[in-house]
Short mmCIF file of C-alpha atoms and ligand atoms in Angstrom, two decimals:
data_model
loop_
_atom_site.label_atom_id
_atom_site.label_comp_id
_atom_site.label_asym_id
_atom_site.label_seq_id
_atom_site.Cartn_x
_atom_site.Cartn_y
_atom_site.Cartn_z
CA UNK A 1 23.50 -7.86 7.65
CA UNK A 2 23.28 -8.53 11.30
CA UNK A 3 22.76 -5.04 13.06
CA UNK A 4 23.44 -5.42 16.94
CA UNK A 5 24.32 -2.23 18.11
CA UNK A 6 22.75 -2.04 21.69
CA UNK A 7 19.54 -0.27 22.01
CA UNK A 8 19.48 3.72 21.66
CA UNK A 9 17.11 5.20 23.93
CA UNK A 10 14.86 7.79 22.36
CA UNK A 11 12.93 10.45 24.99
CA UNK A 12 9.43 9.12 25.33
CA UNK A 13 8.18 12.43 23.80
CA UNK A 14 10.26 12.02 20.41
CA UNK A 15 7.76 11.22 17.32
CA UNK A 16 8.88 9.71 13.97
CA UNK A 17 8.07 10.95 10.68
CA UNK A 18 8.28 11.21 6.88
CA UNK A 19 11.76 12.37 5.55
CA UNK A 20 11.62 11.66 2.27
CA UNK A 21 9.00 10.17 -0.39
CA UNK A 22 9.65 8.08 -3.59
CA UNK A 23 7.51 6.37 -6.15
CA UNK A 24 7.76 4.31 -9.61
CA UNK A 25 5.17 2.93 -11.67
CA UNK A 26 6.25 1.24 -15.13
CA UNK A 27 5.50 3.15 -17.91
CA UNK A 28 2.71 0.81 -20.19
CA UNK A 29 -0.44 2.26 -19.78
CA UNK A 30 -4.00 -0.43 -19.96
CA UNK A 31 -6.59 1.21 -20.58
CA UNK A 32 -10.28 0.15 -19.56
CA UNK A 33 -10.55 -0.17 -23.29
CA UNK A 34 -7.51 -2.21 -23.75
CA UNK A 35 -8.98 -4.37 -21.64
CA UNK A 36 -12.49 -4.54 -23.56
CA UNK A 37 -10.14 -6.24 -26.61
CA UNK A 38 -9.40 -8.90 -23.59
CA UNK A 39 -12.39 -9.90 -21.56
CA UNK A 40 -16.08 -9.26 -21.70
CA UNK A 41 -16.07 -5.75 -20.04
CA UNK A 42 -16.31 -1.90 -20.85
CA UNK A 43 -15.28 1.46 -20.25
CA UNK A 44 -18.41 2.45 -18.50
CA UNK A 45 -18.82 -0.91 -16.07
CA UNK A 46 -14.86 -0.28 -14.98
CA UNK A 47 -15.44 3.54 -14.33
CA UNK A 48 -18.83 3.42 -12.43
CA UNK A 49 -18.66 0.43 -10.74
CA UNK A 50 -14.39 0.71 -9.58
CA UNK A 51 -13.70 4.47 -10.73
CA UNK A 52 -10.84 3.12 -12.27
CA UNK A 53 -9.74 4.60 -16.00
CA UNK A 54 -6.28 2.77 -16.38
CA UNK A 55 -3.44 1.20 -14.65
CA UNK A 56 -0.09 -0.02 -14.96
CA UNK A 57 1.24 -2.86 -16.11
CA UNK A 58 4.83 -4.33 -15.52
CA UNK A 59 6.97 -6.29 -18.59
CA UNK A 60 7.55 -9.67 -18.52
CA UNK A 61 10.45 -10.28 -16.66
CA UNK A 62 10.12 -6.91 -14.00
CA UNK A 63 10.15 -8.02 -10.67
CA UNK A 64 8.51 -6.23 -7.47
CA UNK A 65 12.22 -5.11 -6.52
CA UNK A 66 12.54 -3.67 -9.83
CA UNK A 67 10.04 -1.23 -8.99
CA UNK A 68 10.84 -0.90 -5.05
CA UNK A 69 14.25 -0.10 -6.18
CA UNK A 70 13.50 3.22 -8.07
CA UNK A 71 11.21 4.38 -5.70
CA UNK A 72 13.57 3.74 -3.21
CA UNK A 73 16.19 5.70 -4.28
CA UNK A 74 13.83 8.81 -5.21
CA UNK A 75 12.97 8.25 -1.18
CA UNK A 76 16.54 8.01 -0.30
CA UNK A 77 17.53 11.18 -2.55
CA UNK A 78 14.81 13.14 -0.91
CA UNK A 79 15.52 12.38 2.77
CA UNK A 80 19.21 13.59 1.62
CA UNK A 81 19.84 9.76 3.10
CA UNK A 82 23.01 7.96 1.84
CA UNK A 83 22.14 4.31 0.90
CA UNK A 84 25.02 2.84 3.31
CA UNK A 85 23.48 4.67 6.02
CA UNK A 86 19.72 3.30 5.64
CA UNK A 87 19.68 1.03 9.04
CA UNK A 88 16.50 -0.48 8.65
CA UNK A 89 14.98 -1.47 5.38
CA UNK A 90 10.92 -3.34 5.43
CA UNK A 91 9.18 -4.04 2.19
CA UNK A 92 5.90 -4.88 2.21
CA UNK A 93 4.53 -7.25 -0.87
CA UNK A 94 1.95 -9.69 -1.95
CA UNK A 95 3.97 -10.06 -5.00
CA UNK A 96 7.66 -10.94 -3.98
CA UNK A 97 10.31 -12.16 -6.43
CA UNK A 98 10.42 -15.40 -5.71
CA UNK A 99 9.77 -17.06 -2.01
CA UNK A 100 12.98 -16.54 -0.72
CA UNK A 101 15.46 -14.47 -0.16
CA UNK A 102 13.05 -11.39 0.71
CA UNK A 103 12.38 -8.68 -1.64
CA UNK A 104 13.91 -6.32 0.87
CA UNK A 105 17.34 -8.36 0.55
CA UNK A 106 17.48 -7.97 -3.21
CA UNK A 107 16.80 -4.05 -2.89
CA UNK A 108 19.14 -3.89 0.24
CA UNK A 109 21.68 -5.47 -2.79
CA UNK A 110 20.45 -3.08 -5.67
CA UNK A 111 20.89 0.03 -3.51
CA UNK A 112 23.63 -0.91 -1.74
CA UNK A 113 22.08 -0.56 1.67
CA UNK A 114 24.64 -2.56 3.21
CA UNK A 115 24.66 -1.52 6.78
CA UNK A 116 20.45 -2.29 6.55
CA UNK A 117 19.07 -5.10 8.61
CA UNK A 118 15.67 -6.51 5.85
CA UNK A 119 13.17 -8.05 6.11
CA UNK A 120 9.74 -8.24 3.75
CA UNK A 121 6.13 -8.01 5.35
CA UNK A 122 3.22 -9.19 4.19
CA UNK A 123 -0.27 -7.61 4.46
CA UNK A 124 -1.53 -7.30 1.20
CA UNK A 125 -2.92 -4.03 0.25
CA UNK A 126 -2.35 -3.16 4.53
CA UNK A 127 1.32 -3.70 3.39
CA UNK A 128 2.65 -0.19 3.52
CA UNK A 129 0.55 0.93 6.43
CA UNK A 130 2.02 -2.19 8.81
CA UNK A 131 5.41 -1.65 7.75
CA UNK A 132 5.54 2.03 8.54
CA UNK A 133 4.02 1.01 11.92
CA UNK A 134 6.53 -1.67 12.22
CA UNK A 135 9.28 0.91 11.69
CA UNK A 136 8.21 3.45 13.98
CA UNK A 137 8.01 0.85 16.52
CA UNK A 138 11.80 0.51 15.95
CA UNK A 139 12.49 4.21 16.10
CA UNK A 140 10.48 4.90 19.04
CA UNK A 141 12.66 2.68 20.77
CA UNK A 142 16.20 3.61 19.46
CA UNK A 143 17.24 0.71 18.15
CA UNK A 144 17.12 2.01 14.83
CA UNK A 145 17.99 5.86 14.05
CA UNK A 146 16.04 5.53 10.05
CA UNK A 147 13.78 3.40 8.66
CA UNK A 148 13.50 2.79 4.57
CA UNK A 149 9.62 1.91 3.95
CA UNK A 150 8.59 0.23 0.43
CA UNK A 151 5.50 -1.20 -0.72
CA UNK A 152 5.81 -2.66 -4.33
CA UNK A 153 3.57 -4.83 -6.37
CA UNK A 154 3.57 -6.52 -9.82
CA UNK A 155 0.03 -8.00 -9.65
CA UNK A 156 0.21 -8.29 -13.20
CA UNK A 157 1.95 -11.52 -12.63
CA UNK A 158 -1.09 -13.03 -10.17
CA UNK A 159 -3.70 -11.99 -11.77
CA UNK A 160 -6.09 -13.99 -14.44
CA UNK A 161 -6.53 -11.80 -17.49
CA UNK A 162 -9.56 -13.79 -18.33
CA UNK A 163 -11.61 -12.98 -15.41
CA UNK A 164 -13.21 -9.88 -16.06
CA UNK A 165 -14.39 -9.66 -11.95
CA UNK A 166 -10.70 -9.37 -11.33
CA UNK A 167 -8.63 -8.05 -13.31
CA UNK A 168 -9.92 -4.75 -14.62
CA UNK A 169 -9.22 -3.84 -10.85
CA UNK A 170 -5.13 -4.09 -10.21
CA UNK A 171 -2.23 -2.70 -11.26
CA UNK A 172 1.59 -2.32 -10.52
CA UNK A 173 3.61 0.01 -8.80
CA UNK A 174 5.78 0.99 -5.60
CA UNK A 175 5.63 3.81 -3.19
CA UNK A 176 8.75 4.22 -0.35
CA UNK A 177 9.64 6.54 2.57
CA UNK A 178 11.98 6.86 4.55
CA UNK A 179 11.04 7.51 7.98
CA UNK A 180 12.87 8.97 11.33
CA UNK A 181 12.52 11.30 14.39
CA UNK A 182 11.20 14.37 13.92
CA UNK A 183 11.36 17.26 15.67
CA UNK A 184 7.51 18.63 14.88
CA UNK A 185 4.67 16.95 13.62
CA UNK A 186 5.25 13.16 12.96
CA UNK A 187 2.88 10.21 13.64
CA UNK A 188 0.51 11.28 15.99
CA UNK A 189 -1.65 7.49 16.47
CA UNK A 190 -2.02 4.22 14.76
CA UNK A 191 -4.65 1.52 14.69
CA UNK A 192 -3.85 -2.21 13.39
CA UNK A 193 -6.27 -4.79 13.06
CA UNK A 194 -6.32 -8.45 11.21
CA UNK A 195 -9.30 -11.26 11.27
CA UNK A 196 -7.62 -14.81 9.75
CA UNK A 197 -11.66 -15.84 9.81
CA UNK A 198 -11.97 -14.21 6.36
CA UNK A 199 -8.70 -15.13 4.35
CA UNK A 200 -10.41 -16.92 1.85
CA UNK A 201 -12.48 -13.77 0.62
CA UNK A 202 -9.13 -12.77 -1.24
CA UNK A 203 -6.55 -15.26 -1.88
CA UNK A 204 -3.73 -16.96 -4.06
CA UNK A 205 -3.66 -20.37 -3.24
CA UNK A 206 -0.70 -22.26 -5.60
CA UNK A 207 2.75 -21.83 -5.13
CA UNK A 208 3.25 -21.92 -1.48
CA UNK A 209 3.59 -25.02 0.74
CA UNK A 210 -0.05 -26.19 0.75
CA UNK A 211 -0.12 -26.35 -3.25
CA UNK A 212 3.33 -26.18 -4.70
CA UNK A 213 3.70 -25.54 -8.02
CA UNK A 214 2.91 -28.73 -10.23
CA UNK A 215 0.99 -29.65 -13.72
CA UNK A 216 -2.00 -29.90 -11.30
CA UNK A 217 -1.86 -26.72 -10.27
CA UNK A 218 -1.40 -24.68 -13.05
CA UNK A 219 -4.29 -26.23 -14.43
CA UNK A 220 -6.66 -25.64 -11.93
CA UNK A 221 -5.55 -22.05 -12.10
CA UNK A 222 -4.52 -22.11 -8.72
CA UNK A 223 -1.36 -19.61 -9.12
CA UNK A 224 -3.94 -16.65 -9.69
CA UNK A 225 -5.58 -14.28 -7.25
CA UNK A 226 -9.32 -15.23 -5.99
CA UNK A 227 -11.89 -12.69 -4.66
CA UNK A 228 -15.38 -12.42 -3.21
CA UNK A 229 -15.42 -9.10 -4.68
CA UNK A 230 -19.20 -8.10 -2.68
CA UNK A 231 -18.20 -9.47 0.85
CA UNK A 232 -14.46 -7.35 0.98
CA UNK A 233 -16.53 -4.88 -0.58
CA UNK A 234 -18.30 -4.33 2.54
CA UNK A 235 -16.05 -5.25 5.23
CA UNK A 236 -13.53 -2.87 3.60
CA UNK A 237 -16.16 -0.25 3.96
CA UNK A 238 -16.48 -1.40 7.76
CA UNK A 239 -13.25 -1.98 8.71
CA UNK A 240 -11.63 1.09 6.96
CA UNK A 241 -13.67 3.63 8.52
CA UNK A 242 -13.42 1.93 12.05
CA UNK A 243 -9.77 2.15 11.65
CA UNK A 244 -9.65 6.02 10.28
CA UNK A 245 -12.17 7.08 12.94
CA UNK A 246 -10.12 4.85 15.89
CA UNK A 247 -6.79 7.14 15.19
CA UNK A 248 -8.84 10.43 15.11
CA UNK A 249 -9.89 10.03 18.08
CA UNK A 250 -6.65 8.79 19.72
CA UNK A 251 -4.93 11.64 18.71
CA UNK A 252 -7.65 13.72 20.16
CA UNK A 253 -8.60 15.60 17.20
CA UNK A 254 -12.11 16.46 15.60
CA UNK A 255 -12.82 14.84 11.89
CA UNK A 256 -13.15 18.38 10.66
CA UNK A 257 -9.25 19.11 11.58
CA UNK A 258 -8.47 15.78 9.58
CA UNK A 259 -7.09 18.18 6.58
CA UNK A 260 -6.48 14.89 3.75
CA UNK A 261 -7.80 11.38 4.35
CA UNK A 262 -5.39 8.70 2.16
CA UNK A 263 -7.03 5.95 1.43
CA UNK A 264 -6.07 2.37 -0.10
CA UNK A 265 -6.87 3.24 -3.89
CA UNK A 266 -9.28 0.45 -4.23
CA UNK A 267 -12.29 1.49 -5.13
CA UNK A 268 -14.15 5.17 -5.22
CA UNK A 269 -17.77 3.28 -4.14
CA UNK A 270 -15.67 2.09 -0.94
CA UNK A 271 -13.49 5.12 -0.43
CA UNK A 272 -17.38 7.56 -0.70
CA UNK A 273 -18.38 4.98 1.66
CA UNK A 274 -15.77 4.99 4.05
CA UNK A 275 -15.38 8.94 4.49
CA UNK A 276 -19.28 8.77 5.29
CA UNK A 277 -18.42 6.63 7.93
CA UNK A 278 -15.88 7.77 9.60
CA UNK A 279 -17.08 11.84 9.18
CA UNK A 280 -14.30 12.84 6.72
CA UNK A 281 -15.74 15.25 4.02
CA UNK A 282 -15.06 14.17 0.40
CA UNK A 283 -13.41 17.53 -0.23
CA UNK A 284 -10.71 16.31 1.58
CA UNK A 285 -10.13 12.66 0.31
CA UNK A 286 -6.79 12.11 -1.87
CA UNK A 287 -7.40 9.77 -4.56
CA UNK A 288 -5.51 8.95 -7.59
CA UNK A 289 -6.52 5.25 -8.44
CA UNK A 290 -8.49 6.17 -11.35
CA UNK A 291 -4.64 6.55 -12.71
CA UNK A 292 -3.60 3.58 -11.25
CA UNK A 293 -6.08 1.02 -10.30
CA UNK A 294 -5.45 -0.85 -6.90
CA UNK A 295 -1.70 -0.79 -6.45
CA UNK A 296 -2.11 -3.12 -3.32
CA UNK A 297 0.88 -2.54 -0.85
CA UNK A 298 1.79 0.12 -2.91
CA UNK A 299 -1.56 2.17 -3.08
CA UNK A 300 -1.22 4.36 -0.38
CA UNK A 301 2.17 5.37 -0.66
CA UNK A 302 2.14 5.94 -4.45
CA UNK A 303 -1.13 8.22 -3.24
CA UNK A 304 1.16 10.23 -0.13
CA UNK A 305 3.58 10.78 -2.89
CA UNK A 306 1.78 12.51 -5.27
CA UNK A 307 -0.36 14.52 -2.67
CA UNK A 308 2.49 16.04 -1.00
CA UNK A 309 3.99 16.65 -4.84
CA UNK A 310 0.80 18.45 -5.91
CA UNK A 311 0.65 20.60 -3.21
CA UNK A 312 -2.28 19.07 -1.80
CA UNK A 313 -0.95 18.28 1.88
CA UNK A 314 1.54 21.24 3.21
CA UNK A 315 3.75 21.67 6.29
CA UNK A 316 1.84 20.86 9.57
CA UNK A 317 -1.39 19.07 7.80
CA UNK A 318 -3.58 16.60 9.71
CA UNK A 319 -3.23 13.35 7.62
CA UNK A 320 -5.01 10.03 7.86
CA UNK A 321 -4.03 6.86 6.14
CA UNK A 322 -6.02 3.68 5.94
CA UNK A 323 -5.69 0.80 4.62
CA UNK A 324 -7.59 -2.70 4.00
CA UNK A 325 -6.48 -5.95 2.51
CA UNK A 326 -6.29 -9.71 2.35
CA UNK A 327 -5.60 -11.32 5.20
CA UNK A 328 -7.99 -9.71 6.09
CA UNK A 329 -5.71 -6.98 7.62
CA UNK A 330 -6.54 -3.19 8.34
CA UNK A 331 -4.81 -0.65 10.06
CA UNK A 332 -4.32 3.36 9.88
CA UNK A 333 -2.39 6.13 10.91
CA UNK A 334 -2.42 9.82 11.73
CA UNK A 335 0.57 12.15 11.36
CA UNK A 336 0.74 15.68 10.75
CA UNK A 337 2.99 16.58 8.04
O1 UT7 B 1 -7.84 -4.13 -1.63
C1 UT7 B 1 -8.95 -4.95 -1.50
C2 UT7 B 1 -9.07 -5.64 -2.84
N1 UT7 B 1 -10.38 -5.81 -3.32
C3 UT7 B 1 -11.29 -4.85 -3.52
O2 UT7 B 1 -11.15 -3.73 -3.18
C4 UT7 B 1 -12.54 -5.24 -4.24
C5 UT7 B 1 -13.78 -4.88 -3.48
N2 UT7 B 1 -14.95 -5.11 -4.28
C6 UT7 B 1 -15.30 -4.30 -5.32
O3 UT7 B 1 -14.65 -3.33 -5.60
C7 UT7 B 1 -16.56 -4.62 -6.06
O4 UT7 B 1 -17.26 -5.66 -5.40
C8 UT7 B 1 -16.33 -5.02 -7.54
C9 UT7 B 1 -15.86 -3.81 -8.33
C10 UT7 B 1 -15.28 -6.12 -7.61
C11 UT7 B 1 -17.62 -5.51 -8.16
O5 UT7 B 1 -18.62 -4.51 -8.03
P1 UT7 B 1 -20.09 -4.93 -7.62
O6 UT7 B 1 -20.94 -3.72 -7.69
O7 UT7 B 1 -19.97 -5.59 -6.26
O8 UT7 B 1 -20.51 -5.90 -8.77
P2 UT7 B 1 -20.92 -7.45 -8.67
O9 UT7 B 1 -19.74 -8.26 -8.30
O10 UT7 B 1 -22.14 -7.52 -7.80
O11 UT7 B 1 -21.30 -7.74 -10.14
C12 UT7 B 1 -22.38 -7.10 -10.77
C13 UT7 B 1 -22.44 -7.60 -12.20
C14 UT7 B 1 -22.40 -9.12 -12.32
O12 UT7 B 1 -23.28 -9.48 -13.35
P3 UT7 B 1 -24.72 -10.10 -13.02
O13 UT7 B 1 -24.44 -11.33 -12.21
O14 UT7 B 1 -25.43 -9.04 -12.24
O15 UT7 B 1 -25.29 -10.35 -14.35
C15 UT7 B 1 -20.98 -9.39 -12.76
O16 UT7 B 1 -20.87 -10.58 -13.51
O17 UT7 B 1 -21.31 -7.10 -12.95
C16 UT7 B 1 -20.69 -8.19 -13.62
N3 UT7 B 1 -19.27 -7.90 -13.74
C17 UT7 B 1 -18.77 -7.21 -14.78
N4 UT7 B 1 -19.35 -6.65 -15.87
C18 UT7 B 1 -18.55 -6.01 -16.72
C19 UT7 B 1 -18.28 -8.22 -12.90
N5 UT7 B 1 -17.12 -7.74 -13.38
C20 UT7 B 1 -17.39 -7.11 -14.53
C21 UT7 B 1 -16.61 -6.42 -15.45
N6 UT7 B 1 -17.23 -5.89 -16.53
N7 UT7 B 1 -15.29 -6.25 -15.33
#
């Protein structure tokens, strides 16, 4: 749907925040030593080199707004948010349904959002972190009064399950929130960041225009994700902690009052790494991938989720989120809670 209600001005001093939190993840559990039985790899590589333990994987047949949809509504139900009322609705996803429509359209249809204006975003594992930005930029300026934030992924479907330096390190998943002004706390700074130099560190390259789908293609494998596993390795390390340590200090605050750091749930080597960086102590990192592997768009939503369920973030916490993915894109953001 079309939304063109004129523009409601917000006062400049209004911040947006997190009304509501939802996440899915499919229930089929794949072990590290599952995946021994598949490809030359074991328990021990997987956990010291990734931290990962297990992730999980989608059926055939479930699509990224299969997933987005459940969280979604857990979001919605939180937020006390009636679907027909959500007026803005971003997904962000590496893995949509098809091409076209958007991913967001189908869950606008699912949930019955129908008063939503949609529209997917893509940023890789940077997904959720843009699209939150993207919707505060909205709500700042009063043209929307909510915003309904997914990121979903079935990177089962992309992946090559015969290439041990990939696919131990993925899995599937969706994380949503549904954002709007606040009247304490909120989104205190942001930080975005993308260099187009690099795309070809971590890539897919069938199925869009440049290599449609043909015999060809498929053969040459071109339909599955590609990584240079070492070099994001280290610009994530780079770039991440740049980022975190860029919206610290723009919201004027010390590390040591940073009271949880989120970060994408890639990799516990570049998360250590990363909180070195940027000054956070480990004590306060929030990570749950060894559950999950890397969730992509979904990662660090599925990882706000459960560390506002746990109890490990309470009411007027310092948080900082950061993110790092193909592209390459990067951004982060700093709200107290
Ligand atoms: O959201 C961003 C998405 N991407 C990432 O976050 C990935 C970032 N990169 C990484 O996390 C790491 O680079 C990896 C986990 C992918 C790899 O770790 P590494 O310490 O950089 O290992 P490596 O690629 O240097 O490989 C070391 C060895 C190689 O063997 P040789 O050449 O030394 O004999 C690999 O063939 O480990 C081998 N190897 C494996 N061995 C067992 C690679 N994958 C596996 C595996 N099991 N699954």
């Amino acid at each position: 749907m079309r939304r063109s209600t004129p523009p409601r001005r917000s006062r400049s001093s209004t911040r947006i925040g997190v009304r509501g939190l939802g996440m899915y993840v499919p229930p089929k559990v794949l072990t590290n030593v599952d995946l021994e039985k598949m490809v030359d790899t074991n328990d021990e590589w997987i956990r010291t080199r990734t931290g990962i333990c297990e992730r999980r994987v989608a059926e055939p047949g479930t699509a990224s707004s299969d997933l987005a949809y459940k969280a979604a509504q857990e979001a919605l139900t939180q937020a006390e948010l009636d679907p027909k009322d959500v007026e803005l609705l971003i997904v962000a996803t590496t893995t949509p349904d098809m091409l076209f429509p958007s991913t967001s359209c189908l869950v606008q249809e699912r949930l019955g959002a129908s008063s939503a204006v949609c529209f997917d975003l893509s940023a890789a594992c940077s997904g959720s972190i843009f699209a939150i930005i993207t919707a505060q930029q909205y709500l700042l300026t009063g043209r929307y009064r909510n915003a309904l934030v997914v990121g979903a992924e079935v990177l089962s479907s992309f992946i090559d399950w015969t290439d041990r330096s990939t696919c131990v390190l993925f899995g599937d998943g969706a994380g949503a929130c549904v954002l709007a002004p606040v009247r304490r706390g909120g989104i205190l700074a942001t930080d975005m960041g993308s260099d187009g130099s690099a795309a070809q560190l971590l890539y897919m390259p069938g199925g869009g225009s440049k290599h449609p789908p043909s015999h060809a293609s498929v053969d040459q494998r071109l339909h599955f994700l590609r990584m240079n596993g070492t070099e994001i390795f280290k610009l994530a390390v780079r770039r991440m902690a740049n980022s975190a340590k860029r919206v610290v200090k723009a919201a004027k605050l010390d590390p040591r009052e940073v009271d949880c750091f989120i970060p994408h749930q890639a990799n516990t080597r570049i998360i250590e790494a990363v909180a070195k960086w940027a000054d956070l102590p480990m004590e306060k990192v929030y990570m749950n991938l060894q559950r999950y592997g890397n969730t992509s768009a979904a990662s660090n939503l599925i990882a706000l989720y459960e560390a506002v369920r746990d109890g490990v973030i309470q009411r007027d916490d310092h948080v900082v989120m950061v993110a790092f993915g193909a592209g390459l894109t990067w951004g982060s953001l700093l709200l107290q809670w």
